[in-house]
C-alpha positions as a printed NumPy array, in Angstrom:
array([[ 37.605, -24.14 ,  -3.998],
       [ 38.945, -22.033,  -6.769],
       [ 42.216, -20.231,  -6.493],
       [ 42.205, -16.437,  -6.554],
       [ 44.999, -14.093,  -7.521],
       [ 45.669, -13.388,  -3.837],
       [ 46.487, -17.035,  -3.25 ],
       [ 48.884, -17.253,  -6.158],
       [ 52.584, -17.277,  -5.417],
       [ 54.702, -14.658,  -7.172],
       [ 56.233, -15.976, -10.317],
       [ 60.032, -16.062, -10.557],
       [ 59.908, -13.666, -13.501],
       [ 57.964, -11.127, -11.373],
       [ 60.632, -11.313,  -8.664],
       [ 63.294, -10.733, -11.323],
       [ 61.377,  -7.696, -12.622],
       [ 61.207,  -6.279,  -9.087],
       [ 64.957,  -6.759,  -8.637],
       [ 65.618,  -5.134, -12.007],
       [ 63.454,  -2.154, -10.979],
       [ 65.381,  -1.842,  -7.712],
       [ 68.722,  -1.947,  -9.538],
       [ 67.537,   0.696, -11.994],
       [ 66.387,   2.922,  -9.113],
       [ 69.789,   2.501,  -7.446],
       [ 71.525,   3.507, -10.686],
       [ 69.338,   6.606, -11.006],
       [ 69.975,   7.546,  -7.358],
       [ 73.715,   7.057,  -7.855],
       [ 73.679,   9.171, -11.023],
       [ 71.83 ,  11.948,  -9.175],
       [ 74.398,  11.845,  -6.389],
       [ 77.22 ,  12.081,  -8.918],
       [ 75.561,  15.086, -10.584],
       [ 76.058,  17.107,  -7.41 ],
       [ 77.013,  20.672,  -8.115],
       [ 80.724,  20.805,  -8.831],
       [ 82.409,  23.871,  -7.356],
       [ 83.77 ,  26.38 ,  -9.834],
       [ 87.425,  27.331, -10.01 ],
       [ 86.529,  30.771,  -8.612],
       [ 84.761,  29.192,  -5.633],
       [ 87.658,  26.84 ,  -4.937],
       [ 90.146,  29.714,  -5.11 ],
       [ 87.998,  31.808,  -2.769],
       [ 87.631,  28.968,  -0.259],
       [ 91.358,  28.31 ,  -0.253],
       [ 92.129,  32.02 ,   0.31 ],
       [ 91.042,  31.905,   3.975],
       [ 89.101,  29.764,   6.363],
       [ 86.781,  32.737,   6.952],
       [ 85.873,  32.777,   3.24 ],
       [ 85.176,  29.065,   3.382],
       [ 83.058,  29.234,   6.546],
       [ 81.052,  32.208,   5.25 ],
       [ 79.856,  30.247,   2.202],
       [ 77.27 ,  27.478,   2.786],
       [ 78.416,  25.676,  -0.369],
       [ 82.008,  25.881,   0.818],
       [ 81.063,  24.44 ,   4.201],
       [ 79.211,  21.582,   2.466],
       [ 82.22 ,  20.769,   0.258],
       [ 84.574,  21.008,   3.256],
       [ 82.321,  18.687,   5.243],
       [ 82.28 ,  16.18 ,   2.357],
       [ 86.08 ,  16.349,   2.35 ],
       [ 86.114,  15.613,   6.09 ],
       [ 83.744,  12.665,   5.628],
       [ 86.124,  11.263,   3.006],
       [ 89.01 ,  11.605,   5.467],
       [ 86.97 ,   9.681,   8.015],
       [ 86.49 ,   6.76 ,   5.631],
       [ 89.715,   5.245,   6.959],
       [ 89.136,   6.181,  10.585],
       [ 86.465,   6.767,  13.152],
       [ 83.14 ,   8.18 ,  11.982],
       [ 82.69 ,  11.749,  13.216],
       [ 86.38 ,  12.122,  14.055],
       [ 86.741,  15.247,  11.892],
       [ 83.178,  16.29 ,  11.073],
       [ 82.411,  16.957,  14.736],
       [ 84.51 ,  20.135,  14.525],
       [ 82.715,  21.669,  11.567],
       [ 79.361,  20.531,  12.989],
       [ 80.11 ,  22.238,  16.319],
       [ 81.26 ,  25.409,  14.582],
       [ 78.133,  25.596,  12.424],
       [ 75.815,  24.845,  15.365],
       [ 77.4  ,  27.802,  17.198],
       [ 76.79 ,  30.019,  14.17 ],
       [ 73.156,  28.931,  14.082],
       [ 72.847,  29.624,  17.818],
       [ 74.236,  33.145,  17.335],
       [ 71.851,  33.819,  14.454],
       [ 68.882,  32.705,  16.536],
       [ 70.092,  34.722,  19.486],
       [ 70.49 ,  37.79 ,  17.272],
       [ 66.888,  37.329,  16.129],
       [ 65.792,  37.171,  19.792],
       [ 67.803,  40.276,  20.58 ],
       [ 66.176,  42.103,  17.667],
       [ 62.763,  40.995,  18.934],
       [ 63.602,  42.223,  22.461],
       [ 64.526,  45.647,  21.065],
       [ 61.324,  45.68 ,  19.023],
       [ 59.245,  44.93 ,  22.141],
       [ 61.091,  47.618,  24.07 ],
       [ 60.56 ,  50.22 ,  21.358],
       [ 56.877,  49.405,  21.03 ],
       [ 55.902,  49.042,  24.701],
       [ 58.592,  50.26 ,  27.09 ],
       [ 60.429,  53.193,  25.517],
       [ 59.47 ,  56.595,  26.828],
       [ 56.801,  57.926,  24.465],
       [ 56.207,  54.535,  22.782],
       [ 52.921,  54.219,  20.886],
       [ 51.749,  51.441,  23.203],
       [ 53.698,  52.426,  26.314],
       [ 52.941,  50.34 ,  29.376],
       [ 53.758,  51.498,  32.876],
       [ 56.71 ,  49.69 ,  34.451],
       [ 57.561,  51.936,  37.41 ],
       [ 60.864,  53.109,  35.926],
       [ 62.058,  49.621,  35.003],
       [ 61.863,  50.423,  31.287],
       [ 64.826,  52.82 ,  31.433],
       [ 66.955,  50.098,  33.06 ],
       [ 65.884,  47.552,  30.434],
       [ 66.551,  50.012,  27.604],
       [ 70.03 ,  50.792,  28.939],
       [ 70.833,  47.113,  29.289],
       [ 69.649,  46.294,  25.764],
       [ 71.619,  49.212,  24.377],
       [ 74.854,  48.518,  26.265],
       [ 74.956,  44.73 ,  26.565],
       [ 72.232,  43.251,  24.429],
       [ 70.86 ,  39.979,  25.688],
       [ 73.258,  37.93 ,  27.759],
       [ 74.389,  34.575,  26.455],
       [ 75.181,  35.173,  22.794],
       [ 78.913,  34.884,  23.483],
       [ 78.713,  31.733,  25.594],
       [ 80.345,  29.54 ,  22.913],
       [ 82.788,  32.12 ,  21.524],
       [ 85.938,  30.763,  23.178],
       [ 85.407,  27.071,  22.36 ],
       [ 84.264,  28.033,  18.858],
       [ 87.422,  30.109,  18.364],
       [ 89.56 ,  27.133,  19.468],
       [ 87.729,  24.749,  17.135],
       [ 88.116,  27.18 ,  14.246],
       [ 91.859,  27.385,  14.962],
       [ 92.083,  23.59 ,  15.12 ],
       [ 90.335,  23.371,  11.75 ],
       [ 92.569,  26.093,  10.292],
       [ 95.8  ,  24.517,  11.546],
       [ 95.192,  21.035,  10.184],
       [ 92.141,  19.958,   8.281],
       [ 91.722,  23.232,   6.389],
       [ 95.333,  23.072,   5.207],
       [ 94.713,  19.556,   3.851],
       [ 91.523,  20.801,   2.209],
       [ 93.447,  23.629,   0.517],
       [ 96.097,  21.184,  -0.731],
       [ 93.314,  19.042,  -2.132],
       [ 91.838,  22.085,  -3.9  ],
       [ 95.236,  23.028,  -5.336],
       [ 95.654,  19.5  ,  -6.656],
       [ 92.207,  19.718,  -8.239],
       [ 93.062,  23.006,  -9.876],
       [ 96.613,  21.967, -10.715],
       [ 97.933,  25.181,  -9.123]])
């Protein structure tokens, strides 16, 4: 029986080439990670002006979260990032809820409002729904407000202060 290429064992030099390729790929990946966008002085100053400025800027939140991850390097994973993650999840929830509320108003205006183009009969229920949407909006958007406020205060009182000190050291202010 003759030996085919499939039966051949990999040569040691081929294994070395594969390892060299892997090392090169790791170097490229590391270089890409290091080329992350560096915040400008203006951004850093804005973020250190108030926690609201920081939390309103997605890039600021990302840099703050990276800072928190670095703080966790010596401690428990998720010890600090859980706060910013919770805060941002609440913001996402509110944005989605706002979109639902807008959709509810759109449906009302199109089908239930008196004189709507596509008005459907609801035996007087439409006035009640319209009043509720106008006065209260959809219920539930504020469900996380209190815990979110407390988490924001916790961030502001400790971790944000450390973040600002870190920024000031970076900027040599």
